[in-house]
Amino acid sequence: DGGITQSPKYLFRKEGQNVTLSCEQNLNHDAMYWYRQDPGQGLRLIYYSQIVNDFQKGDIAEGYSVSREKKESFPLTVTSAQKNPTAFYLCASSFRQEQFFGPGTRLTVL
Amino acid sequence: AQKVTQAQTEISVVEKEDVTLDCVYETRDTTYYLFWYKQPPSGELVFLIRRNSFDEQNEISGRYSWNFQKSTSSFNFTITASQVVDSAVYFCALSEALSRSNYQLIWGAGTKLIIKP
């Protein structure tokens, strides 16, 4: 089946550690996105990539990094510089204006 | 600046009642897209509808209907004869062009809908 997978579903991290969230899609979409969602809030854009080997900062990129070495993959690293990383992270890819979402990763910093 | 406002933080109704979720947007673009997504407790976002700014026809899909009014910058969503399975958080979103062919979505804060049996 075509879709977007994110792993792991739940992730726990000690303060001061970097952690990488996986996002893979087999929809053959060029554009991919990372969003952060806090309780009771909408989604905020962290990074996006319109094509392989290219990515741009979104509204809240500080403390995060990404790579786009393959069309199918867009991993997000939450670095120790991110002051408040506990949140729900959603990855998406898009075809024209419609965005398709993965199931999300819930990150908790202990 | 682009903005989406969902003024209703939480709505609670009894099953079989009709319920309308409000969405008001602000944009400087002449061409744009509006969306509704559903987020059940599992967390995954489910696409419901996309509406082009040039198409102001209302749309109905089963128990769901959408009322797009450009004059008031609103894109409201109505569920008729609500069911417990409709309980979720519903997000309204507005497209913002990042380039000629790519967009980001500007999201409202969401409305939590609770349908009581």
mmCIF file of C-alpha atoms in Angstrom:
data_model
loop_
_atom_site.group_PDB
_atom_site.id
_atom_site.type_symbol
_atom_site.label_atom_id
_atom_site.label_comp_id
_atom_site.label_asym_id
_atom_site.label_seq_id
_atom_site.Cartn_x
_atom_site.Cartn_y
_atom_site.Cartn_z
ATOM 1 C CA ASP A 1 0.000 0.000 0.000
ATOM 2 C CA GLY A 2 1.154 3.530 -0.731
ATOM 3 C CA GLY A 3 1.651 5.827 2.198
ATOM 4 C CA ILE A 4 3.882 7.483 4.726
ATOM 5 C CA THR A 5 5.505 5.685 7.617
ATOM 6 C CA GLN A 6 7.022 7.233 10.688
ATOM 7 C CA SER A 7 9.014 5.451 13.317
ATOM 8 C CA PRO A 8 9.059 5.023 16.160
ATOM 9 C CA LYS A 9 5.510 5.769 17.321
ATOM 10 C CA TYR A 10 6.714 6.702 20.811
ATOM 11 C CA LEU A 11 10.182 7.963 21.654
ATOM 12 C CA PHE A 12 11.757 8.849 24.961
ATOM 13 C CA ARG A 13 14.911 10.857 25.212
ATOM 14 C CA LYS A 14 17.097 12.082 28.011
ATOM 15 C CA GLU A 15 17.707 15.775 28.184
ATOM 16 C CA GLY A 16 20.812 16.780 26.240
ATOM 17 C CA GLN A 17 20.635 13.934 23.713
ATOM 18 C CA ASN A 18 20.031 14.242 20.006
ATOM 19 C CA VAL A 19 17.372 11.994 18.516
ATOM 20 C CA THR A 20 16.366 11.238 14.919
ATOM 21 C CA LEU A 21 12.787 10.660 13.781
ATOM 22 C CA SER A 22 12.256 8.619 10.637
ATOM 23 C CA CYS A 23 9.875 9.467 7.792
ATOM 24 C CA GLU A 24 9.531 7.372 4.652
ATOM 25 C CA GLN A 25 7.070 7.681 1.770
ATOM 26 C CA ASN A 26 6.405 5.511 -1.268
ATOM 27 C CA LEU A 27 3.983 7.908 -2.940
ATOM 28 C CA ASN A 28 6.657 9.290 -5.277
ATOM 29 C CA HIS A 29 6.020 12.805 -3.996
ATOM 30 C CA ASP A 30 8.711 15.423 -4.431
ATOM 31 C CA ALA A 31 7.749 17.618 -1.477
ATOM 32 C CA MET A 32 7.969 16.565 2.151
ATOM 33 C CA TYR A 33 7.328 18.401 5.401
ATOM 34 C CA TRP A 34 7.866 18.141 9.144
ATOM 35 C CA TYR A 35 5.365 19.607 11.569
ATOM 36 C CA ARG A 36 5.275 19.917 15.303
ATOM 37 C CA GLN A 37 2.011 19.763 17.261
ATOM 38 C CA ASP A 38 1.685 20.752 20.904
ATOM 39 C CA PRO A 39 -1.381 19.870 23.024
ATOM 40 C CA GLY A 40 -4.418 21.901 22.019
ATOM 41 C CA GLN A 41 -2.550 23.560 19.178
ATOM 42 C CA GLY A 42 -2.501 23.430 15.431
ATOM 43 C CA LEU A 43 0.498 22.303 13.405
ATOM 44 C CA ARG A 44 3.615 24.379 13.000
ATOM 45 C CA LEU A 45 6.066 23.877 10.159
ATOM 46 C CA ILE A 46 9.619 22.920 11.141
ATOM 47 C CA TYR A 47 11.290 22.164 7.790
ATOM 48 C CA TYR A 48 10.224 21.324 4.278
ATOM 49 C CA SER A 49 11.902 19.889 1.241
ATOM 50 C CA GLN A 50 10.704 20.444 -2.310
ATOM 51 C CA ILE A 51 13.204 18.118 -3.944
ATOM 52 C CA VAL A 52 16.084 15.775 -3.152
ATOM 53 C CA ASN A 53 19.157 17.477 -1.668
ATOM 54 C CA ASP A 54 17.223 20.646 -0.956
ATOM 55 C CA PHE A 55 15.375 21.769 2.162
ATOM 56 C CA GLN A 56 14.199 25.015 3.727
ATOM 57 C CA LYS A 57 13.499 26.207 7.242
ATOM 58 C CA GLY A 58 9.918 26.586 8.336
ATOM 59 C CA ASP A 59 8.554 28.746 11.119
ATOM 60 C CA ILE A 60 10.193 26.934 14.047
ATOM 61 C CA ALA A 61 13.422 25.386 12.700
ATOM 62 C CA GLU A 62 15.677 26.315 15.616
ATOM 63 C CA GLY A 63 17.009 23.235 17.381
ATOM 64 C CA TYR A 64 16.124 20.896 14.489
ATOM 65 C CA SER A 65 17.981 19.594 11.460
ATOM 66 C CA VAL A 66 16.955 17.520 8.423
ATOM 67 C CA SER A 67 18.439 15.806 5.404
ATOM 68 C CA ARG A 68 16.971 14.753 2.073
ATOM 69 C CA GLU A 69 19.400 12.362 0.425
ATOM 70 C CA LYS A 70 16.665 10.220 -1.111
ATOM 71 C CA LYS A 71 13.244 11.105 -2.487
ATOM 72 C CA GLU A 72 11.595 8.587 -0.182
ATOM 73 C CA SER A 73 13.193 9.680 3.065
ATOM 74 C CA PHE A 74 13.167 12.879 5.122
ATOM 75 C CA PRO A 75 14.557 12.252 8.621
ATOM 76 C CA LEU A 76 14.310 14.904 11.327
ATOM 77 C CA THR A 77 16.914 15.286 14.075
ATOM 78 C CA VAL A 78 15.883 16.957 17.284
ATOM 79 C CA THR A 79 19.061 18.365 18.743
ATOM 80 C CA SER A 80 19.943 19.243 22.322
ATOM 81 C CA ALA A 81 19.582 22.896 21.306
ATOM 82 C CA GLN A 82 15.808 22.487 21.088
ATOM 83 C CA LYS A 83 14.613 23.955 24.381
ATOM 84 C CA ASN A 84 11.273 22.211 24.632
ATOM 85 C CA PRO A 85 11.257 19.146 22.374
ATOM 86 C CA THR A 86 8.402 17.210 23.982
ATOM 87 C CA ALA A 87 5.664 17.209 21.323
ATOM 88 C CA PHE A 88 3.907 15.202 18.629
ATOM 89 C CA TYR A 89 5.782 15.248 15.317
ATOM 90 C CA LEU A 90 4.042 14.725 12.000
ATOM 91 C CA CYS A 91 5.646 14.130 8.643
ATOM 92 C CA ALA A 92 3.806 14.825 5.397
ATOM 93 C CA SER A 93 4.339 14.661 1.678
ATOM 94 C CA SER A 94 2.364 16.501 -0.925
ATOM 95 C CA PHE A 95 1.006 16.222 -4.407
ATOM 96 C CA ARG A 96 -0.027 19.626 -5.689
ATOM 97 C CA GLN A 97 -1.826 21.298 -2.786
ATOM 98 C CA GLU A 98 -2.907 18.227 -0.848
ATOM 99 C CA GLN A 99 -0.743 16.969 1.988
ATOM 100 C CA PHE A 100 -0.701 13.363 3.129
ATOM 101 C CA PHE A 101 0.343 12.610 6.674
ATOM 102 C CA GLY A 102 2.126 9.832 8.484
ATOM 103 C CA PRO A 103 0.886 8.455 11.817
ATOM 104 C CA GLY A 104 3.207 10.682 13.852
ATOM 105 C CA THR A 105 5.885 10.216 16.493
ATOM 106 C CA ARG A 106 5.273 11.280 20.072
ATOM 107 C CA LEU A 107 8.561 12.459 21.581
ATOM 108 C CA THR A 108 8.960 12.812 25.333
ATOM 109 C CA VAL A 109 12.041 14.257 26.954
ATOM 110 C CA LEU A 110 12.690 12.843 30.406
ATOM 111 C CA ALA B 1 -0.372 37.738 7.065
ATOM 112 C CA GLN B 2 -2.013 34.399 6.429
ATOM 113 C CA LYS B 3 -4.097 33.253 9.341
ATOM 114 C CA VAL B 4 -6.765 30.696 10.152
ATOM 115 C CA THR B 5 -9.085 31.108 13.112
ATOM 116 C CA GLN B 6 -11.184 28.357 14.600
ATOM 117 C CA ALA B 7 -12.887 30.166 17.434
ATOM 118 C CA GLN B 8 -14.588 27.088 18.876
ATOM 119 C CA THR B 9 -12.085 25.296 21.074
ATOM 120 C CA GLU B 10 -14.435 22.480 22.005
ATOM 121 C CA ILE B 11 -17.975 21.496 21.053
ATOM 122 C CA SER B 12 -20.023 18.815 22.737
ATOM 123 C CA VAL B 13 -23.310 17.529 21.327
ATOM 124 C CA VAL B 14 -25.522 14.514 21.718
ATOM 125 C CA GLU B 15 -25.485 11.910 18.995
ATOM 126 C CA LYS B 16 -27.775 12.608 16.015
ATOM 127 C CA GLU B 17 -27.597 16.372 16.479
ATOM 128 C CA ASP B 18 -26.253 18.518 13.663
ATOM 129 C CA VAL B 19 -23.106 20.467 14.416
ATOM 130 C CA THR B 20 -21.230 23.222 12.564
ATOM 131 C CA LEU B 21 -17.538 23.921 12.960
ATOM 132 C CA ASP B 22 -16.486 27.444 12.058
ATOM 133 C CA CYS B 23 -13.382 28.486 10.152
ATOM 134 C CA VAL B 24 -12.404 32.049 9.260
ATOM 135 C CA TYR B 25 -9.276 32.841 7.300
ATOM 136 C CA GLU B 26 -7.132 35.775 6.227
ATOM 137 C CA THR B 27 -4.998 35.779 3.126
ATOM 138 C CA ARG B 28 -3.389 38.229 0.743
ATOM 139 C CA ASP B 29 -3.372 35.687 -2.098
ATOM 140 C CA THR B 30 -5.975 35.823 -4.853
ATOM 141 C CA THR B 31 -5.710 32.095 -5.458
ATOM 142 C CA TYR B 32 -5.618 29.784 -2.506
ATOM 143 C CA TYR B 33 -6.898 26.508 -1.182
ATOM 144 C CA LEU B 34 -8.775 25.649 1.963
ATOM 145 C CA PHE B 35 -8.773 22.304 3.693
ATOM 146 C CA TRP B 36 -10.418 20.400 6.472
ATOM 147 C CA TYR B 37 -8.635 17.557 8.240
ATOM 148 C CA LYS B 38 -9.827 15.218 10.961
ATOM 149 C CA GLN B 39 -7.514 14.048 13.736
ATOM 150 C CA PRO B 40 -8.932 11.099 15.711
ATOM 151 C CA PRO B 41 -7.387 10.096 19.062
ATOM 152 C CA SER B 42 -4.810 7.955 17.248
ATOM 153 C CA GLY B 43 -3.198 11.201 16.063
ATOM 154 C CA GLU B 44 -3.039 10.618 12.327
ATOM 155 C CA LEU B 45 -4.460 13.439 10.204
ATOM 156 C CA VAL B 46 -7.195 12.419 7.774
ATOM 157 C CA PHE B 47 -7.893 14.600 4.756
ATOM 158 C CA LEU B 48 -11.566 15.539 4.357
ATOM 159 C CA ILE B 49 -11.818 18.202 1.676
ATOM 160 C CA ARG B 50 -9.922 20.716 -0.429
ATOM 161 C CA ARG B 51 -11.610 23.792 -1.847
ATOM 162 C CA ASN B 52 -10.178 26.131 -4.499
ATOM 163 C CA SER B 53 -10.794 29.835 -3.902
ATOM 164 C CA PHE B 54 -12.486 30.143 -7.289
ATOM 165 C CA ASP B 55 -15.061 27.507 -6.515
ATOM 166 C CA GLU B 56 -17.676 28.786 -4.099
ATOM 167 C CA GLN B 57 -20.131 25.983 -4.565
ATOM 168 C CA ASN B 58 -21.103 24.219 -1.404
ATOM 169 C CA GLU B 59 -20.136 20.586 -1.204
ATOM 170 C CA ILE B 60 -21.889 17.645 0.372
ATOM 171 C CA SER B 61 -20.373 14.247 1.038
ATOM 172 C CA GLY B 62 -22.701 11.958 2.908
ATOM 173 C CA ARG B 63 -23.310 13.498 6.336
ATOM 174 C CA TYR B 64 -20.608 16.118 5.769
ATOM 175 C CA SER B 65 -21.133 19.455 4.074
ATOM 176 C CA TRP B 66 -19.027 22.547 3.609
ATOM 177 C CA ASN B 67 -20.098 26.151 3.154
ATOM 178 C CA PHE B 68 -17.470 28.359 1.526
ATOM 179 C CA GLN B 69 -18.223 32.095 1.561
ATOM 180 C CA LYS B 70 -15.511 34.260 0.102
ATOM 181 C CA SER B 71 -17.342 37.465 1.098
ATOM 182 C CA THR B 72 -16.934 36.615 4.775
ATOM 183 C CA SER B 73 -13.698 34.615 4.406
ATOM 184 C CA SER B 74 -15.297 31.598 5.978
ATOM 185 C CA PHE B 75 -15.222 27.892 5.253
ATOM 186 C CA ASN B 76 -17.563 26.206 7.698
ATOM 187 C CA PHE B 77 -18.035 22.474 8.125
ATOM 188 C CA THR B 78 -21.331 20.839 9.112
ATOM 189 C CA ILE B 79 -21.885 17.289 10.255
ATOM 190 C CA THR B 80 -25.489 16.179 9.985
ATOM 191 C CA ALA B 81 -26.885 13.511 12.307
ATOM 192 C CA SER B 82 -23.613 13.247 14.205
ATOM 193 C CA GLN B 83 -22.278 9.908 15.386
ATOM 194 C CA VAL B 84 -19.925 8.943 18.187
ATOM 195 C CA VAL B 85 -17.286 8.016 15.589
ATOM 196 C CA ASP B 86 -17.203 11.671 14.524
ATOM 197 C CA SER B 87 -15.524 12.559 17.807
ATOM 198 C CA ALA B 88 -12.135 13.999 16.939
ATOM 199 C CA VAL B 89 -10.229 17.232 16.571
ATOM 200 C CA TYR B 90 -10.989 18.990 13.301
ATOM 201 C CA PHE B 91 -8.533 21.355 11.685
ATOM 202 C CA CYS B 92 -9.106 23.957 9.040
ATOM 203 C CA ALA B 93 -6.066 24.935 6.963
ATOM 204 C CA LEU B 94 -5.154 27.497 4.306
ATOM 205 C CA SER B 95 -2.512 27.050 1.621
ATOM 206 C CA GLU B 96 0.342 29.507 1.320
ATOM 207 C CA ALA B 97 2.584 29.321 -1.719
ATOM 208 C CA LEU B 98 6.237 28.591 -0.963
ATOM 209 C CA SER B 99 7.162 28.528 -4.643
ATOM 210 C CA ARG B 100 5.407 28.151 -7.967
ATOM 211 C CA SER B 101 4.584 24.524 -7.301
ATOM 212 C CA ASN B 102 4.872 24.029 -3.570
ATOM 213 C CA TYR B 103 2.744 25.120 -0.700
ATOM 214 C CA GLN B 104 2.704 25.081 3.031
ATOM 215 C CA LEU B 105 -0.464 24.883 5.054
ATOM 216 C CA ILE B 106 -1.383 27.464 7.675
ATOM 217 C CA TRP B 107 -3.364 25.704 10.376
ATOM 218 C CA GLY B 108 -6.105 26.745 12.718
ATOM 219 C CA ALA B 109 -5.826 25.669 16.345
ATOM 220 C CA GLY B 110 -8.466 22.997 15.849
ATOM 221 C CA THR B 111 -11.908 22.310 17.287
ATOM 222 C CA LYS B 112 -12.347 19.322 19.537
ATOM 223 C CA LEU B 113 -15.686 17.707 18.790
ATOM 224 C CA ILE B 114 -17.233 15.403 21.369
ATOM 225 C CA ILE B 115 -20.264 13.388 20.385
ATOM 226 C CA LYS B 116 -22.037 11.873 23.372
ATOM 227 C CA PRO B 117 -24.089 8.701 22.924
#
